Amino acid sequence: MIKAEHIFKSFNNGITEVLKDISLNISDGDFVVILGASGSGKSTLMNVLSGLEQADKGKITVNEQELTTLNDKQLTEFRKNNIGFVFQQYYLLPHLNVESNIKLGADLVKNHNYAEIIESLGLTDKIKKHPSELSGGEQQRVCIARALAKKPSVLFLDEPTGALDEATGRDVLDYIIKEKERHGFTMIMVTHNQNIAETAHTVIKMNSGKIVEIHTNNKQKTAREIGW
Amino acid sequence: MIISFKSALKLVGIAIVLFCAAFVCTFFLNFYLDVLPLRDEVTEQMLPLYEAQLATAQMCCAITGGVLTFIACIMALFYVKLYIDEHYKELGTFKALGYSANRLAASFMLFGLSAFVGCALGYGLGHAMMPSIYKWLTIDGLNVEIHYHTGLLFGIVITPTIFLGAVAYLCAYLQLKKPALAILKGQRKQRKIKSNNGSKQNNNSFLKEMCFKTITDNKLLTFFVTFSAFCFSAMIQMGASMESLVDGTMGWMILAIGLVLAGTSAFMALTSLVKNTSQSIAMMKTFGYSLRERVTSIFAGFIPFAILGFVIGTVYQYGLLTLMINLIFKDVGEVPDYSFNVKIMFITLAAFIVTYTAITAIYVAKVNKVSVKQIMLEN
Ligand SMILES: Nc1ncnc2c1ncn2[C@@H]1O[C@H](COP(=O)(O)OP(=O)(O)O)[C@@H](O)[C@H]1O
Ligand SMILES: [Mg+2]
């Protein structure tokens, strides 16, 4: 359960107001898409909800822990126990091979059975390769495997298909949705792509740092159906 | 011009190392050249001491000049790599547009400028301090006057400048002769990666592997760490022993040069280590690795190199002092009594541990600040 109450966040000593009074509730196991134009504050919202950054004002509770009272060290510990991340730019460690990159996630929670995740993401024959030898779609699948290997209860994805071409993006999205159904974690995906929103259960629309609409899709579309 | 004067002058490491080398060589060589013609005036009795002084001057110049020029070359290699790593996009584009590797590498000769600055300053200081240095280099009964030797200007300032420029050119040429596309893909990714395709599961923990890869990916930095510890250990112990053996001023000078060299190379190593690993550190922090785990995975692998440097330094200074005393003073009546100074060694070791822990602590604070947000904003 993620609960945010009246969140404010600004940069440059308050000159750039990025989040203006955000409140929301996300229930366990939900698939949420945060939709909004570039610069509307989606990534910043994701960062404060996941404990990467502190909000200036307001209260955030994730899995009964109040993030807004934690210090940097406690936030790190919190992320270790609860959160998984996937970023648009992958951020794989370039000098380590695929397996070691996935171990970055797996070792944190002493997960020795990550081979199964590698297999379900279709990476079995890539584990000895380095990130630079992989295509964008493959790199993003490694990121997903890395995040899942630490068994997060909440998975955050920031524009996971943003750097990929359409077909590859849809392919990766397919994998994401499949893994979400298999493991049942809470999933929060940031995107500016309207079509992707139709795959989600809950869609939160943002505009200039405010939530302008929250709606639920009764029938979620698959990555193939969205025609993107 | 691809490389600006400003960036060519920023290679502080080279400047500092060559400053020390030029300083020492300037007064020793000048003294040597001034004393050489006075052989006829030396009495039979003083001849051994006279020869001893000449040998000292020669040996100090050869060792300081040789070792430090070698270090400066390694630093040039380091700076060239760093520059190409940071500017691979521009350099790759130039190459794609048809600039030859030769032409691009030629502009790296400007790196010789920082060698010039270091050498010129060292040369200047050497001359400025010459009167007081001559006072304690003096040989009884000989009246050594300071003469100006033009040749030294060439040997100590001009030659190293040209030499370092040439080294930079060569390093750059070797790295830029790759095809344009390879350069554009970035140095890091370019490195030959040994993908063994065996399906053997690797049982090392992530942190162990991180630690190991940090070392193998930063081999040049292991050299700087070793050198830094070596300078600290060798020159403090030598300086302290000299103080009691021969002369205080000389001892203090060696000690100061040692600290400057140790500090410069430690600074270079740590700064670029944090820089090279910042993306890895950021991801580790994002995923929840504690500060302790992050710091260990980056710095721990270098500890053996620091210890190695300290040990080599200790042995080296003992060997050098023994050699100097036995060779140089063997014909002089009063050979100073010298044996390995255990007390100084332990004091130096304590100072070494305290200093290097403190320096690392400063960088630990830097490591803690690296976040994924910062990496994102940089991209
Ligand atoms: N650390 C920061 N310092 C200054 N401005 C920032 C910082 N982080 C984000 N911003 C600004 O906040 C706004 C929203 O950013 P972001 O949350 O990344 O939007 P989105 O992800 O929706 O594109 C942008 O205008 C961005 O420039
Ligand atoms: Mg964003």
XYZ file of C-alpha atoms and ligand atoms in Angstrom:
635
model
C 0.000 0.000 0.000
C 1.374 3.352 -1.055
C -0.171 6.472 0.326
C 0.895 10.027 -0.470
C -0.687 13.038 1.205
C -0.171 16.600 0.031
C 3.281 16.167 -1.428
C 5.280 19.233 -2.458
C 8.685 19.228 -4.069
C 10.707 22.031 -5.593
C 14.265 22.594 -6.816
C 16.618 25.581 -6.932
C 15.576 26.781 -3.486
C 11.899 26.702 -4.258
C 12.094 28.497 -7.585
C 11.224 25.426 -9.686
C 8.065 23.987 -8.177
C 7.774 20.498 -9.577
C 5.196 18.723 -7.413
C 2.294 20.795 -6.165
C 0.043 19.147 -3.608
C -0.006 15.562 -4.829
C -2.170 13.015 -3.001
C -2.770 9.441 -4.076
C -3.402 5.886 -2.935
C -2.075 2.805 -4.643
C -3.205 -0.583 -3.418
C -1.024 -3.692 -3.284
C -0.629 -5.537 -6.561
C -1.998 -2.683 -8.645
C -0.559 -1.798 -12.047
C -0.372 1.973 -12.241
C 0.735 4.156 -15.107
C 1.716 7.760 -14.436
C 1.021 9.583 -17.662
C 2.030 13.122 -18.546
C 3.966 15.311 -20.913
C 7.700 15.641 -20.598
C 8.577 17.936 -17.705
C 5.280 17.462 -15.887
C 7.040 16.007 -12.843
C 6.497 12.262 -13.362
C 10.054 11.212 -12.615
C 10.179 13.445 -9.584
C 6.978 11.873 -8.275
C 8.436 8.427 -8.863
C 11.615 9.433 -7.045
C 9.825 10.603 -3.922
C 7.434 7.628 -3.868
C 10.338 5.190 -4.123
C 12.494 6.847 -1.498
C 15.179 8.071 -3.889
C 14.511 11.657 -2.916
C 12.806 13.344 -0.013
C 9.691 15.413 -0.542
C 9.750 18.951 0.835
C 6.382 18.681 2.463
C 3.680 16.054 2.964
C 3.570 12.456 4.076
C 4.401 9.288 2.139
C 3.737 5.843 3.533
C 4.904 2.703 1.741
C 4.275 -0.734 3.256
C 3.531 0.873 6.645
C 6.805 2.819 6.628
C 6.679 6.580 6.683
C 9.348 7.630 4.183
C 9.227 11.293 5.046
C 10.732 10.610 8.478
C 13.657 8.498 7.256
C 17.231 9.713 6.778
C 19.415 8.861 3.799
C 20.753 5.685 5.353
C 17.315 4.464 6.374
C 15.949 5.261 2.917
C 18.702 3.133 1.370
C 17.778 0.273 3.662
C 14.103 0.803 2.794
C 14.807 0.598 -0.936
C 16.844 -2.535 -0.383
C 13.922 -4.294 1.254
C 11.060 -3.013 -0.872
C 11.811 -1.421 -4.201
C 12.964 -2.379 -7.683
C 13.901 0.085 -10.426
C 14.023 0.106 -14.205
C 15.251 3.251 -15.973
C 14.989 4.507 -19.514
C 18.773 4.701 -19.835
C 19.293 1.164 -18.415
C 22.306 2.097 -16.246
C 23.770 -1.380 -16.441
C 27.296 -1.646 -15.101
C 29.333 -1.655 -18.324
C 32.298 -3.649 -17.056
C 30.253 -6.525 -15.647
C 28.559 -9.234 -17.677
C 24.821 -9.860 -17.711
C 24.908 -12.405 -14.933
C 26.882 -10.173 -12.600
C 24.592 -7.260 -13.380
C 21.637 -9.372 -12.346
C 23.489 -10.440 -9.230
C 23.580 -6.786 -8.203
C 19.883 -7.277 -7.466
C 19.909 -10.931 -6.441
C 22.710 -10.710 -3.865
C 20.959 -7.941 -1.959
C 18.281 -10.352 -0.797
C 20.437 -13.516 -1.041
C 18.359 -14.782 -3.915
C 20.126 -17.777 -5.450
C 17.363 -18.751 -7.810
C 17.697 -15.899 -10.222
C 18.333 -18.359 -13.092
C 14.599 -18.736 -13.405
C 14.162 -15.004 -13.960
C 16.920 -15.001 -16.564
C 15.123 -17.762 -18.372
C 11.703 -16.177 -18.352
C 13.164 -12.979 -19.785
C 14.787 -14.947 -22.579
C 18.341 -14.085 -21.535
C 19.753 -17.557 -20.924
C 22.187 -17.476 -23.828
C 23.286 -13.927 -23.033
C 24.478 -14.254 -19.448
C 28.191 -14.098 -20.251
C 27.844 -11.103 -22.568
C 28.583 -7.531 -21.615
C 25.951 -4.779 -21.938
C 27.709 -3.214 -24.938
C 27.250 -6.448 -26.865
C 23.461 -6.393 -26.433
C 20.700 -4.586 -28.284
C 18.642 -1.933 -26.499
C 15.747 -4.292 -25.944
C 18.030 -6.942 -24.502
C 19.685 -4.424 -22.219
C 16.314 -3.331 -20.924
C 15.366 -6.960 -20.274
C 18.554 -7.333 -18.238
C 17.467 -4.282 -16.211
C 14.111 -5.888 -15.589
C 15.817 -9.112 -14.527
C 18.132 -7.155 -12.233
C 15.170 -5.432 -10.600
C 13.108 -8.616 -10.259
C 16.033 -10.624 -8.894
C 15.814 -8.619 -5.678
C 12.166 -9.629 -5.268
C 10.750 -6.142 -4.802
C 7.262 -5.618 -3.484
C 6.996 -2.463 -5.590
C 8.570 -2.111 -9.047
C 9.117 1.387 -10.456
C 9.777 1.838 -14.162
C 10.702 5.251 -15.558
C 9.941 5.345 -19.306
C 11.192 1.765 -19.728
C 10.506 1.792 -23.470
C 11.520 5.409 -24.024
C 14.829 4.609 -25.702
C 13.498 1.734 -27.817
C 11.889 1.573 -31.227
C 8.219 0.691 -31.389
C 8.421 -3.027 -32.025
C 11.137 -3.602 -29.446
C 9.297 -1.379 -26.966
C 6.163 -3.435 -27.325
C 8.185 -6.597 -26.912
C 9.739 -5.337 -23.687
C 6.353 -4.172 -22.438
C 5.051 -7.662 -23.060
C 7.771 -9.097 -20.863
C 7.029 -6.552 -18.149
C 3.323 -7.346 -18.068
C 4.016 -11.067 -18.100
C 6.386 -10.781 -15.129
C 3.903 -8.596 -13.274
C 1.258 -11.288 -13.667
C 3.646 -14.019 -12.596
C 4.923 -12.326 -9.460
C 2.073 -10.044 -8.459
C 4.154 -7.112 -7.187
C 2.843 -3.569 -7.260
C 3.971 -1.882 -10.460
C 4.243 1.836 -11.139
C 5.282 2.824 -14.632
C 6.046 6.344 -15.780
C 5.424 7.198 -19.426
C 4.409 9.980 -21.761
C 2.955 7.473 -24.214
C -0.871 7.494 -24.155
C -1.071 4.035 -25.744
C 0.976 2.365 -23.036
C -1.452 3.714 -20.449
C -4.134 1.412 -21.818
C -2.248 -1.635 -20.587
C -2.488 -0.438 -16.973
C -5.219 -0.918 -14.411
C -4.968 2.552 -12.922
C -3.928 5.618 -14.904
C -2.784 8.780 -13.130
C -2.575 11.769 -15.442
C -0.218 14.585 -14.510
C 0.117 18.087 -15.777
C 2.529 20.745 -14.473
C 3.115 19.021 -11.181
C -0.508 18.258 -10.399
C -2.675 15.179 -10.780
C -5.435 16.086 -13.212
C -7.180 12.755 -13.534
C -7.180 9.255 -12.090
C -9.110 6.555 -13.829
C -9.314 2.778 -13.938
C -9.328 0.667 -17.070
C -11.928 -2.036 -16.672
C -10.330 -4.085 -19.349
C -6.563 -3.851 -19.659
C -5.101 -4.212 -23.111
C -2.083 -6.351 -23.867
C 0.987 -4.874 -25.443
C -0.087 -6.347 -28.789
C -3.511 -4.768 -28.656
C -2.530 -1.184 -28.056
C -1.566 -0.704 -31.676
C 1.415 1.399 -30.882
C 42.842 23.201 -32.521
C 41.065 20.395 -30.686
C 42.775 20.878 -27.375
C 42.643 24.303 -25.806
C 45.536 25.912 -23.981
C 43.389 25.881 -20.902
C 42.859 22.136 -20.849
C 46.526 21.559 -21.674
C 47.497 23.557 -18.609
C 45.163 21.651 -16.324
C 47.359 18.570 -16.085
C 48.423 19.447 -12.590
C 49.889 16.027 -11.843
C 52.501 16.310 -14.558
C 53.331 19.866 -13.571
C 53.853 18.982 -9.913
C 55.950 15.885 -10.566
C 58.184 17.661 -13.047
C 58.402 20.667 -10.766
C 59.961 18.457 -8.092
C 62.278 16.810 -10.602
C 63.396 20.101 -12.143
C 63.960 21.677 -8.739
C 66.237 18.902 -7.496
C 68.101 18.522 -10.778
C 68.645 22.258 -11.195
C 70.680 22.843 -8.075
C 72.441 19.495 -8.074
C 73.522 19.786 -11.702
C 74.458 23.417 -11.325
C 76.557 22.517 -8.301
C 78.088 19.614 -10.185
C 79.029 21.838 -13.105
C 80.474 24.479 -10.794
C 82.531 22.033 -8.774
C 83.849 19.959 -11.677
C 86.507 22.451 -12.862
C 87.837 22.923 -9.322
C 89.516 19.529 -9.127
C 93.026 21.025 -9.203
C 92.356 23.114 -6.141
C 91.332 20.132 -4.071
C 93.905 18.898 -1.621
C 94.895 15.245 -1.560
C 93.220 14.865 1.764
C 89.928 16.363 0.612
C 89.761 14.469 -2.665
C 87.603 11.583 -1.408
C 85.043 13.996 -0.015
C 85.112 15.964 -3.237
C 84.446 12.835 -5.242
C 81.775 11.793 -2.827
C 79.963 15.091 -3.321
C 80.146 14.767 -7.083
C 78.840 11.219 -6.938
C 75.981 12.290 -4.664
C 74.979 15.027 -7.065
C 75.070 12.650 -10.008
C 73.160 9.935 -8.282
C 70.455 12.223 -6.913
C 69.909 13.735 -10.355
C 69.787 10.416 -12.099
C 67.359 8.870 -9.622
C 65.079 11.871 -9.160
C 65.133 12.859 -12.788
C 64.750 9.326 -14.098
C 62.017 8.131 -11.758
C 59.995 11.317 -11.903
C 60.206 11.649 -15.685
C 58.974 8.075 -15.925
C 56.080 8.919 -13.590
C 55.317 12.034 -15.618
C 55.075 9.878 -18.756
C 52.644 7.503 -17.058
C 50.633 10.540 -16.001
C 50.642 11.815 -19.580
C 49.253 8.451 -20.677
C 46.623 8.753 -17.949
C 45.603 12.292 -18.946
C 45.449 11.426 -22.643
C 43.184 8.460 -21.899
C 41.048 10.610 -19.635
C 40.739 13.304 -22.274
C 39.808 10.843 -24.999
C 37.311 9.118 -22.689
C 35.649 12.422 -21.950
C 35.666 13.726 -25.515
C 35.121 10.572 -27.536
C 32.128 12.092 -29.282
C 33.977 15.118 -30.648
C 37.090 13.130 -31.483
C 35.054 10.416 -33.211
C 33.169 13.033 -35.195
C 36.406 14.694 -36.295
C 37.726 11.330 -37.341
C 34.514 10.584 -39.230
C 34.818 13.924 -41.005
C 38.174 12.867 -42.334
C 40.745 14.154 -39.850
C 43.613 11.701 -39.642
C 44.704 10.143 -36.352
C 48.011 11.836 -36.895
C 46.454 15.277 -37.159
C 44.218 14.780 -34.122
C 47.057 13.352 -32.057
C 49.291 16.260 -33.019
C 47.176 18.631 -30.970
C 47.856 16.504 -27.898
C 51.422 17.779 -28.075
C 50.034 20.835 -26.319
C 50.018 18.660 -23.199
C 53.734 19.414 -23.099
C 52.730 22.873 -21.873
C 52.034 21.669 -18.366
C 55.422 19.971 -18.383
C 56.869 23.338 -19.348
C 55.109 25.106 -16.482
C 56.269 22.530 -13.935
C 59.840 22.451 -15.183
C 60.131 26.221 -15.501
C 58.865 26.763 -11.955
C 61.150 24.058 -10.580
C 64.052 25.512 -12.505
C 63.262 28.967 -11.162
C 62.953 27.808 -7.564
C 66.146 25.792 -7.911
C 67.971 28.939 -8.910
C 66.311 31.060 -6.255
C 67.348 28.676 -3.498
C 70.766 27.970 -4.890
C 72.727 30.300 -2.574
C 71.424 28.609 0.563
C 71.712 25.144 -0.931
C 75.314 25.766 -1.930
C 76.044 26.598 1.684
C 75.354 23.083 2.870
C 76.632 21.315 -0.218
C 79.916 23.040 0.300
C 83.249 21.263 0.573
C 85.705 22.522 3.144
C 88.537 24.555 1.669
C 86.799 25.003 -1.661
C 85.254 28.253 -2.689
C 82.352 27.225 -4.930
C 80.815 30.160 -6.735
C 77.464 30.072 -8.452
C 77.705 30.247 -12.214
C 74.863 30.251 -14.648
C 74.836 27.359 -17.120
C 72.690 27.883 -20.203
C 72.827 24.212 -21.073
C 70.733 23.417 -18.008
C 67.865 25.479 -19.335
C 67.733 23.149 -22.310
C 68.238 19.987 -20.324
C 65.817 20.754 -17.539
C 63.100 22.872 -19.137
C 63.046 22.553 -22.912
C 63.868 18.875 -23.384
C 61.242 17.571 -20.907
C 58.622 19.843 -22.504
C 59.294 18.434 -25.949
C 59.617 14.914 -24.614
C 56.297 15.005 -22.758
C 54.623 16.523 -25.803
C 55.937 13.655 -27.878
C 54.776 11.073 -25.336
C 51.292 12.617 -25.322
C 51.265 12.579 -29.105
C 52.231 8.930 -29.208
C 49.662 7.852 -26.606
C 46.945 9.783 -28.410
C 47.967 8.451 -31.804
C 47.804 4.844 -30.617
C 44.315 5.369 -29.266
C 42.976 7.430 -32.134
C 44.114 5.273 -34.993
C 41.040 3.088 -34.451
C 38.165 3.531 -36.929
C 35.893 6.529 -36.332
C 32.937 4.366 -35.369
C 34.924 2.546 -32.733
C 35.892 5.867 -31.182
C 32.319 7.128 -31.333
C 31.089 4.083 -29.444
C 33.199 5.222 -26.540
C 36.413 3.999 -25.010
C 34.810 2.084 -22.208
C 32.708 -0.024 -24.483
C 35.549 -0.415 -26.922
C 37.778 -2.274 -24.590
C 38.242 -5.841 -25.662
C 35.836 -7.821 -23.647
C 36.571 -11.430 -23.066
C 33.182 -13.020 -23.281
C 33.711 -16.607 -22.423
C 30.664 -18.370 -23.613
C 30.859 -21.220 -21.161
C 27.643 -21.680 -19.253
C 29.432 -22.276 -15.985
C 27.680 -20.401 -13.227
C 29.947 -17.995 -11.523
C 29.819 -18.241 -7.767
C 31.529 -15.032 -6.766
C 29.280 -12.607 -4.980
C 28.417 -9.374 -6.718
C 30.441 -7.308 -4.267
C 33.538 -9.463 -4.749
C 33.234 -9.161 -8.473
C 32.741 -5.398 -8.276
C 35.874 -5.137 -6.182
C 37.885 -7.243 -8.619
C 36.586 -5.480 -11.727
C 37.281 -2.066 -10.250
C 40.925 -3.062 -10.022
C 41.220 -4.635 -13.470
C 39.390 -1.714 -15.043
C 41.632 0.849 -13.374
C 45.080 -0.687 -13.673
C 46.731 2.678 -14.128
C 45.260 3.776 -10.808
C 46.752 0.798 -8.987
C 50.057 2.163 -10.210
C 49.345 5.621 -8.787
C 48.230 4.177 -5.463
C 51.396 2.085 -5.235
C 53.542 5.044 -6.219
C 51.822 7.309 -3.714
C 52.428 4.876 -0.854
C 55.957 4.314 -2.094
C 56.767 8.038 -2.013
C 55.202 8.482 1.379
C 57.095 5.561 2.859
C 60.449 6.004 1.105
C 60.834 9.737 1.330
C 59.604 10.276 4.868
C 61.853 7.516 6.176
C 64.769 8.690 4.090
C 64.219 12.290 5.075
C 64.072 11.402 8.741
C 67.194 9.225 8.559
C 69.075 11.912 6.624
C 68.196 14.470 9.215
C 70.139 12.545 11.827
C 72.803 11.309 9.405
C 73.925 14.170 7.255
C 72.058 17.380 7.233
C 68.700 18.705 8.366
C 67.843 20.845 5.375
C 68.358 17.996 2.963
C 66.191 15.745 5.106
C 63.345 18.233 5.256
C 63.507 18.798 1.538
C 63.222 15.110 0.747
C 60.364 14.818 3.201
C 58.482 17.719 1.614
C 58.986 16.407 -1.919
C 57.797 12.977 -0.785
C 54.613 14.408 0.684
C 53.889 16.463 -2.425
C 54.361 13.486 -4.735
C 52.382 11.125 -2.499
C 49.557 13.639 -2.189
C 49.409 14.378 -5.925
C 49.222 10.764 -6.993
C 46.765 9.794 -4.254
C 44.554 12.705 -5.281
C 44.706 11.714 -8.952
C 43.928 8.088 -8.201
C 41.021 8.743 -5.862
C 39.418 11.478 -7.935
C 39.357 9.478 -11.106
C 38.340 6.330 -9.257
C 35.228 8.029 -7.901
C 34.559 9.495 -11.326
C 35.022 6.209 -13.208
C 32.775 4.318 -10.853
C 30.087 6.929 -10.256
C 27.436 5.227 -12.341
C 28.030 1.908 -10.614
C 27.981 3.586 -7.217
C 24.740 5.353 -8.089
C 23.038 2.130 -9.137
C 24.231 0.346 -6.031
C 22.849 3.103 -3.872
C 19.547 3.115 -5.763
C 19.143 -0.588 -5.220
C 19.902 -0.270 -1.536
C 23.547 -1.160 -0.991
C 24.808 0.474 2.188
C 27.562 3.062 2.148
C 29.927 0.539 3.646
C 29.264 -1.955 0.868
C 29.652 0.673 -1.833
C 32.902 2.001 -0.426
C 34.414 -1.447 0.110
C 33.613 -2.572 -3.411
C 35.486 0.414 -4.811
C 38.387 1.089 -2.485
C 39.155 -2.227 -0.797
C 40.942 -3.694 -3.807
C 43.517 -0.916 -3.658
C 44.603 -1.609 -0.087
C 47.080 -4.360 -1.090
C 48.672 -1.945 -3.553
C 49.048 0.713 -0.886
C 50.690 -1.821 1.424
C 52.915 -3.025 -1.400
C 53.983 0.556 -2.110
C 54.818 1.093 1.546
C 56.915 -2.068 1.739
C 58.805 -1.320 -1.485
C 59.402 2.227 -0.268
C 60.825 1.001 3.028
C 63.179 -1.454 1.364
C 64.131 1.051 -1.327
C 65.144 3.818 1.031
C 67.140 1.416 3.169
C 68.907 0.055 0.113
C 69.564 3.475 -1.339
C 70.957 4.938 1.872
C 73.178 1.919 2.454
C 74.414 2.103 -1.107
C 75.069 5.823 -0.906
C 76.934 5.571 2.341
C 79.026 2.613 1.291
C 79.796 3.808 -2.201
C 80.227 7.482 -1.659
C 81.799 7.681 1.711
C 83.911 4.551 1.502
C 87.083 6.522 0.894
C 86.236 9.282 3.285
C 87.584 8.715 6.740
C 84.352 9.218 8.675
C 81.674 6.916 7.295
C 78.411 7.763 9.035
C 77.038 4.915 11.057
C 73.811 3.757 9.436
C 71.504 0.892 10.192
C 67.812 0.344 9.502
C 65.779 2.647 11.704
C 62.893 0.626 13.097
C 61.513 3.490 15.153
C 61.230 5.794 12.152
C 59.629 2.971 10.193
C 56.892 2.518 12.764
C 56.254 6.232 13.092
C 56.004 6.503 9.299
C 53.679 3.511 9.202
C 51.408 5.082 11.797
C 51.396 8.387 9.919
C 50.721 6.463 6.715
C 47.689 4.670 8.117
C 46.262 7.831 9.652
C 46.828 9.963 6.528
C 45.493 7.470 4.017
C 42.466 6.662 6.143
C 41.711 10.364 6.413
C 42.087 10.963 2.674
C 39.842 8.003 1.924
C 37.259 9.296 4.393
C 36.991 12.493 2.365
C 36.299 10.447 -0.737
C 33.818 8.259 1.108
C 31.777 11.402 1.683
C 31.928 12.033 -2.060
C 30.840 8.476 -2.792
C 27.833 8.873 -0.529
C 26.679 11.909 -2.479
C 26.642 10.177 -5.861
C 23.008 9.412 -6.686
C 21.163 8.198 -9.722
C 19.522 11.595 -9.993
C 22.904 13.213 -10.451
C 23.799 10.693 -13.151
C 20.495 11.353 -14.912
C 20.997 15.098 -14.877
C 24.490 14.659 -16.328
C 23.245 12.645 -19.289
N 17.517 18.184 -9.457
C 16.815 19.090 -10.179
N 17.214 20.378 -10.187
C 16.547 21.293 -10.883
N 15.452 21.054 -11.597
C 14.978 19.797 -11.643
C 15.643 18.753 -10.929
N 14.964 17.626 -11.145
C 13.932 17.932 -11.943
N 13.929 19.236 -12.250
C 12.945 19.931 -13.083
O 11.650 19.497 -12.703
C 10.798 19.407 -13.814
C 10.132 18.066 -13.871
O 11.105 17.077 -14.072
P 10.746 15.535 -14.179
O 10.133 15.094 -12.903
O 11.982 14.845 -14.613
O 9.664 15.518 -15.331
P 9.205 14.324 -16.295
O 9.791 13.064 -15.768
O 7.735 14.358 -16.245
O 9.725 14.646 -17.638
C 11.634 19.713 -15.038
O 11.367 21.014 -15.447
C 13.050 19.573 -14.543
O 13.887 20.464 -15.229
Mg 11.215 11.736 -16.643
